PDB file of C-alpha atoms in Angstrom:
ATOM      1  CA  MET A   1     -19.593 -29.157   2.285  1.00  0.00           C
ATOM      2  CA  ILE A   2     -16.576 -26.974   1.503  1.00  0.00           C
ATOM      3  CA  SER A   3     -15.163 -27.285  -1.984  1.00  0.00           C
ATOM      4  CA  ILE A   4     -11.695 -28.781  -2.232  1.00  0.00           C
ATOM      5  CA  GLU A   5     -10.895 -25.841  -4.496  1.00  0.00           C
ATOM      6  CA  THR A   6     -11.009 -23.234  -1.722  1.00  0.00           C
ATOM      7  CA  LEU A   7      -7.766 -21.314  -1.551  1.00  0.00           C
ATOM      8  CA  GLY A   8      -7.602 -20.033   2.046  1.00  0.00           C
ATOM      9  CA  GLY A   9      -4.945 -22.454   3.244  1.00  0.00           C
ATOM     10  CA  PHE A  10      -2.900 -21.926   0.082  1.00  0.00           C
ATOM     11  CA  TYR A  11      -3.063 -18.135   0.538  1.00  0.00           C
ATOM     12  CA  ILE A  12      -2.094 -18.437   4.204  1.00  0.00           C
ATOM     13  CA  THR A  13       0.954 -20.501   3.237  1.00  0.00           C
ATOM     14  CA  GLN A  14       2.004 -18.020   0.548  1.00  0.00           C
ATOM     15  CA  ILE A  15       1.474 -15.063   2.904  1.00  0.00           C
ATOM     16  CA  LYS A  16       3.583 -16.738   5.589  1.00  0.00           C
ATOM     17  CA  GLN A  17       6.429 -17.407   3.149  1.00  0.00           C
ATOM     18  CA  LEU A  18       6.440 -13.832   1.822  1.00  0.00           C
ATOM     19  CA  GLN A  19       6.005 -12.322   5.279  1.00  0.00           C
ATOM     20  CA  ASP A  20       8.928 -14.361   6.627  1.00  0.00           C
ATOM     21  CA  ARG A  21      11.250 -13.206   3.818  1.00  0.00           C
ATOM     22  CA  ILE A  22      10.264  -9.544   4.146  1.00  0.00           C
ATOM     23  CA  PHE A  23      10.502  -9.644   7.941  1.00  0.00           C
ATOM     24  CA  GLU A  24      13.977 -11.220   7.759  1.00  0.00           C
ATOM     25  CA  ARG A  25      15.037  -8.383   5.421  1.00  0.00           C
ATOM     26  CA  PHE A  26      13.643  -5.782   7.830  1.00  0.00           C
ATOM     27  CA  LEU A  27      15.536  -7.412  10.725  1.00  0.00           C
ATOM     28  CA  SER A  28      18.741  -7.411   8.688  1.00  0.00           C
ATOM     29  CA  GLU A  29      18.283  -3.746   7.733  1.00  0.00           C
ATOM     30  CA  GLN A  30      18.121  -2.915  11.467  1.00  0.00           C
ATOM     31  CA  GLY A  31      21.309  -4.893  12.075  1.00  0.00           C
ATOM     32  CA  LEU A  32      19.455  -7.501  14.114  1.00  0.00           C
ATOM     33  CA  LYS A  33      21.162 -10.852  13.712  1.00  0.00           C
ATOM     34  CA  ILE A  34      18.187 -12.968  14.693  1.00  0.00           C
ATOM     35  CA  SER A  35      15.807 -14.977  12.547  1.00  0.00           C
ATOM     36  CA  GLY A  36      12.067 -14.533  12.490  1.00  0.00           C
ATOM     37  CA  GLY A  37      11.662 -17.806  14.388  1.00  0.00           C
ATOM     38  CA  GLN A  38      14.075 -16.646  17.063  1.00  0.00           C
ATOM     39  CA  GLY A  39      12.100 -13.417  17.203  1.00  0.00           C
ATOM     40  CA  ARG A  40       8.907 -15.369  17.931  1.00  0.00           C
ATOM     41  CA  ILE A  41      10.674 -17.091  20.823  1.00  0.00           C
ATOM     42  CA  LEU A  42      12.008 -13.769  22.106  1.00  0.00           C
ATOM     43  CA  PHE A  43       8.540 -12.224  21.814  1.00  0.00           C
ATOM     44  CA  VAL A  44       7.223 -14.918  24.177  1.00  0.00           C
ATOM     45  CA  LEU A  45      10.119 -14.445  26.582  1.00  0.00           C
ATOM     46  CA  TRP A  46       9.795 -10.646  26.559  1.00  0.00           C
ATOM     47  CA  LYS A  47       6.236 -11.116  27.790  1.00  0.00           C
ATOM     48  CA  GLN A  48       7.173 -13.748  30.391  1.00  0.00           C
ATOM     49  CA  SER A  49      10.580 -15.036  31.334  1.00  0.00           C
ATOM     50  CA  PRO A  50      11.559 -17.644  32.295  1.00  0.00           C
ATOM     51  CA  CYS A  51       9.604 -20.240  30.312  1.00  0.00           C
ATOM     52  CA  THR A  52       9.963 -23.933  29.622  1.00  0.00           C
ATOM     53  CA  ILE A  53      10.440 -25.248  26.092  1.00  0.00           C
ATOM     54  CA  SER A  54       6.906 -26.672  26.255  1.00  0.00           C
ATOM     55  CA  GLU A  55       5.477 -23.260  27.147  1.00  0.00           C
ATOM     56  CA  ILE A  56       7.412 -21.601  24.316  1.00  0.00           C
ATOM     57  CA  SER A  57       6.262 -24.303  21.909  1.00  0.00           C
ATOM     58  CA  GLN A  58       2.645 -23.818  22.906  1.00  0.00           C
ATOM     59  CA  ARG A  59       2.759 -20.016  22.682  1.00  0.00           C
ATOM     60  CA  THR A  60       4.567 -19.920  19.319  1.00  0.00           C
ATOM     61  CA  SER A  61       2.889 -22.979  17.730  1.00  0.00           C
ATOM     62  CA  LEU A  62       6.382 -24.239  16.885  1.00  0.00           C
ATOM     63  CA  ALA A  63       7.103 -27.942  17.450  1.00  0.00           C
ATOM     64  CA  LYS A  64       9.045 -28.719  20.637  1.00  0.00           C
ATOM     65  CA  ASN A  65      11.990 -30.172  18.712  1.00  0.00           C
ATOM     66  CA  THR A  66      12.113 -27.026  16.551  1.00  0.00           C
ATOM     67  CA  VAL A  67      12.105 -24.839  19.667  1.00  0.00           C
ATOM     68  CA  SER A  68      14.866 -26.964  21.227  1.00  0.00           C
ATOM     69  CA  ILE A  69      17.077 -26.620  18.154  1.00  0.00           C
ATOM     70  CA  MET A  70      16.463 -22.868  17.970  1.00  0.00           C
ATOM     71  CA  ILE A  71      17.157 -22.473  21.686  1.00  0.00           C
ATOM     72  CA  ASP A  72      20.487 -24.304  21.235  1.00  0.00           C
ATOM     73  CA  THR A  73      21.478 -21.774  18.568  1.00  0.00           C
ATOM     74  CA  MET A  74      20.267 -18.848  20.679  1.00  0.00           C
ATOM     75  CA  VAL A  75      22.267 -20.093  23.685  1.00  0.00           C
ATOM     76  CA  ALA A  76      25.378 -20.391  21.503  1.00  0.00           C
ATOM     77  CA  HIS A  77      24.887 -16.776  20.369  1.00  0.00           C
ATOM     78  CA  GLY A  78      24.347 -15.426  23.900  1.00  0.00           C
ATOM     79  CA  ILE A  79      20.682 -14.522  23.335  1.00  0.00           C
ATOM     80  CA  VAL A  80      19.120 -16.804  25.971  1.00  0.00           C
ATOM     81  CA  ARG A  81      20.280 -19.065  28.795  1.00  0.00           C
ATOM     82  CA  ARG A  82      19.186 -22.511  29.930  1.00  0.00           C
ATOM     83  CA  GLU A  83      18.803 -22.780  33.689  1.00  0.00           C
ATOM     84  CA  SER A  84      17.599 -25.531  36.000  1.00  0.00           C
ATOM     85  CA  ASN A  85      14.303 -24.847  37.684  1.00  0.00           C
ATOM     86  CA  PRO A  86      15.123 -24.565  41.404  1.00  0.00           C
ATOM     87  CA  ASP A  87      11.654 -25.962  42.204  1.00  0.00           C
ATOM     88  CA  ASN A  88      11.933 -28.920  39.801  1.00  0.00           C
ATOM     89  CA  ARG A  89      15.431 -30.062  38.841  1.00  0.00           C
ATOM     90  CA  ARG A  90      14.094 -32.142  35.928  1.00  0.00           C
ATOM     91  CA  GLN A  91      12.783 -28.992  34.283  1.00  0.00           C
ATOM     92  CA  THR A  92      14.890 -26.540  32.280  1.00  0.00           C
ATOM     93  CA  LEU A  93      13.919 -22.885  32.115  1.00  0.00           C
ATOM     94  CA  ILE A  94      14.814 -20.534  29.284  1.00  0.00           C
ATOM     95  CA  THR A  95      15.707 -16.996  30.346  1.00  0.00           C
ATOM     96  CA  LEU A  96      16.721 -13.843  28.521  1.00  0.00           C
ATOM     97  CA  THR A  97      20.247 -12.492  28.556  1.00  0.00           C
ATOM     98  CA  ASP A  98      20.903  -8.765  28.883  1.00  0.00           C
ATOM     99  CA  TYR A  99      21.676  -8.800  25.160  1.00  0.00           C
ATOM    100  CA  ALA A 100      18.191 -10.179  24.377  1.00  0.00           C
ATOM    101  CA  VAL A 101      16.571  -7.517  26.561  1.00  0.00           C
ATOM    102  CA  SER A 102      18.509  -4.855  24.630  1.00  0.00           C
ATOM    103  CA  LEU A 103      17.026  -6.096  21.320  1.00  0.00           C
ATOM    104  CA  GLN A 104      13.379  -5.631  22.289  1.00  0.00           C
ATOM    105  CA  GLN A 105      12.928  -2.002  21.229  1.00  0.00           C
ATOM    106  CA  GLN A 106      14.504  -2.536  17.796  1.00  0.00           C
ATOM    107  CA  TYR A 107      12.551  -5.753  17.259  1.00  0.00           C
ATOM    108  CA  ASN A 108       9.296  -4.004  18.185  1.00  0.00           C
ATOM    109  CA  ALA A 109      10.043  -1.275  15.635  1.00  0.00           C
ATOM    110  CA  VAL A 110      10.555  -3.917  12.924  1.00  0.00           C
ATOM    111  CA  SER A 111       7.319  -5.656  13.974  1.00  0.00           C
ATOM    112  CA  GLN A 112       5.429  -2.372  13.782  1.00  0.00           C
ATOM    113  CA  ARG A 113       6.840  -1.743  10.295  1.00  0.00           C
ATOM    114  CA  MET A 114       5.636  -5.210   9.264  1.00  0.00           C
ATOM    115  CA  ASN A 115       2.181  -4.576  10.751  1.00  0.00           C
ATOM    116  CA  VAL A 116       1.823  -1.344   8.784  1.00  0.00           C
ATOM    117  CA  LEU A 117       2.746  -3.177   5.590  1.00  0.00           C
ATOM    118  CA  PHE A 118       0.525  -6.140   6.388  1.00  0.00           C
ATOM    119  CA  TYR A 119      -2.614  -4.046   6.920  1.00  0.00           C
ATOM    120  CA  THR A 120      -2.079  -1.478   4.169  1.00  0.00           C
ATOM    121  CA  GLY A 121      -5.443  -0.797   2.530  1.00  0.00           C
ATOM    122  CA  PHE A 122      -7.512  -2.299   5.366  1.00  0.00           C
ATOM    123  CA  SER A 123     -10.045  -0.309   7.341  1.00  0.00           C
ATOM    124  CA  GLU A 124     -10.114  -0.854  11.116  1.00  0.00           C
ATOM    125  CA  THR A 125     -13.322  -2.859  10.715  1.00  0.00           C
ATOM    126  CA  GLU A 126     -11.788  -5.056   8.006  1.00  0.00           C
ATOM    127  CA  LYS A 127      -8.679  -5.610  10.131  1.00  0.00           C
ATOM    128  CA  ASP A 128     -10.808  -6.622  13.132  1.00  0.00           C
ATOM    129  CA  GLN A 129     -12.942  -8.988  11.018  1.00  0.00           C
ATOM    130  CA  PHE A 130      -9.880 -10.536   9.385  1.00  0.00           C
ATOM    131  CA  GLU A 131      -8.222 -11.173  12.737  1.00  0.00           C
ATOM    132  CA  ALA A 132     -11.443 -12.654  14.139  1.00  0.00           C
ATOM    133  CA  TYR A 133     -11.611 -15.091  11.200  1.00  0.00           C
ATOM    134  CA  LEU A 134      -7.961 -16.051  11.661  1.00  0.00           C
ATOM    135  CA  GLN A 135      -8.554 -16.595  15.393  1.00  0.00           C
ATOM    136  CA  ARG A 136     -11.446 -18.943  14.584  1.00  0.00           C
ATOM    137  CA  ILE A 137      -9.256 -20.952  12.203  1.00  0.00           C
ATOM    138  CA  LEU A 138      -6.443 -21.084  14.773  1.00  0.00           C
ATOM    139  CA  THR A 139      -8.820 -22.278  17.490  1.00  0.00           C
ATOM    140  CA  THR A 140     -10.203 -25.007  15.213  1.00  0.00           C
ATOM    141  CA  LEU A 141      -6.710 -26.186  14.257  1.00  0.00           C
ATOM    142  CA  ARG A 142      -5.525 -26.222  17.874  1.00  0.00           C
ATOM    143  CA  GLN A 143      -8.564 -28.302  18.854  1.00  0.00           C
ATOM    144  CA  ALA A 144      -7.903 -30.724  15.975  1.00  0.00           C
ATOM    145  CA  GLU A 145      -4.273 -31.100  17.029  1.00  0.00           C
ATOM    146  CA  GLN A 146      -5.287 -31.702  20.640  1.00  0.00           C
ATOM    147  CA  ASN A 147      -7.806 -34.328  19.533  1.00  0.00           C
ATOM    148  CA  GLN A 148      -5.110 -36.074  17.461  1.00  0.00           C
ATOM    149  CA  GLU A 149      -2.713 -36.083  20.417  1.00  0.00           C
ATOM    150  CA  ASN A 150      -5.445 -37.441  22.723  1.00  0.00           C
ATOM    151  CA  ASN A 151      -6.243 -40.225  20.240  1.00  0.00           C
ATOM    152  CA  GLU A 152      -2.543 -41.147  19.908  1.00  0.00           C
ATOM    153  CA  GLY A 153      -1.880 -41.203  23.640  1.00  0.00           C
TER     154      GLY A 153
END
């Protein structure tokens, strides 16, 4: 049995909070007027656009209502557009604007700067092991969430 005094989850929370603040500063230094959360949504859309809110939610691990609120803000700022799916009128697709496409190179540079900082002092082997452990935790948590949703529905 795992001791209740393990600190992994606590460290992950602290790391996320610090990483978010530093990343926001890096974005600001580059003149990018987007938040880290908006950046996660853009990252998904840069890989595949258009996407539904559900797809974005799944790929970012952000709650659907959080994604919806962020998308509203991004639409208001001309970063993304909402469009009806021509194949399914009940479905709304989120697409990139030209402005969002123009941000990708700068955003990638900020992400690379964050990656260098994040892995400072790690060997390649340590980095690979660390990411494998995180992937295992993520998989376990996703399965637990899916089980909860199945039990509720």
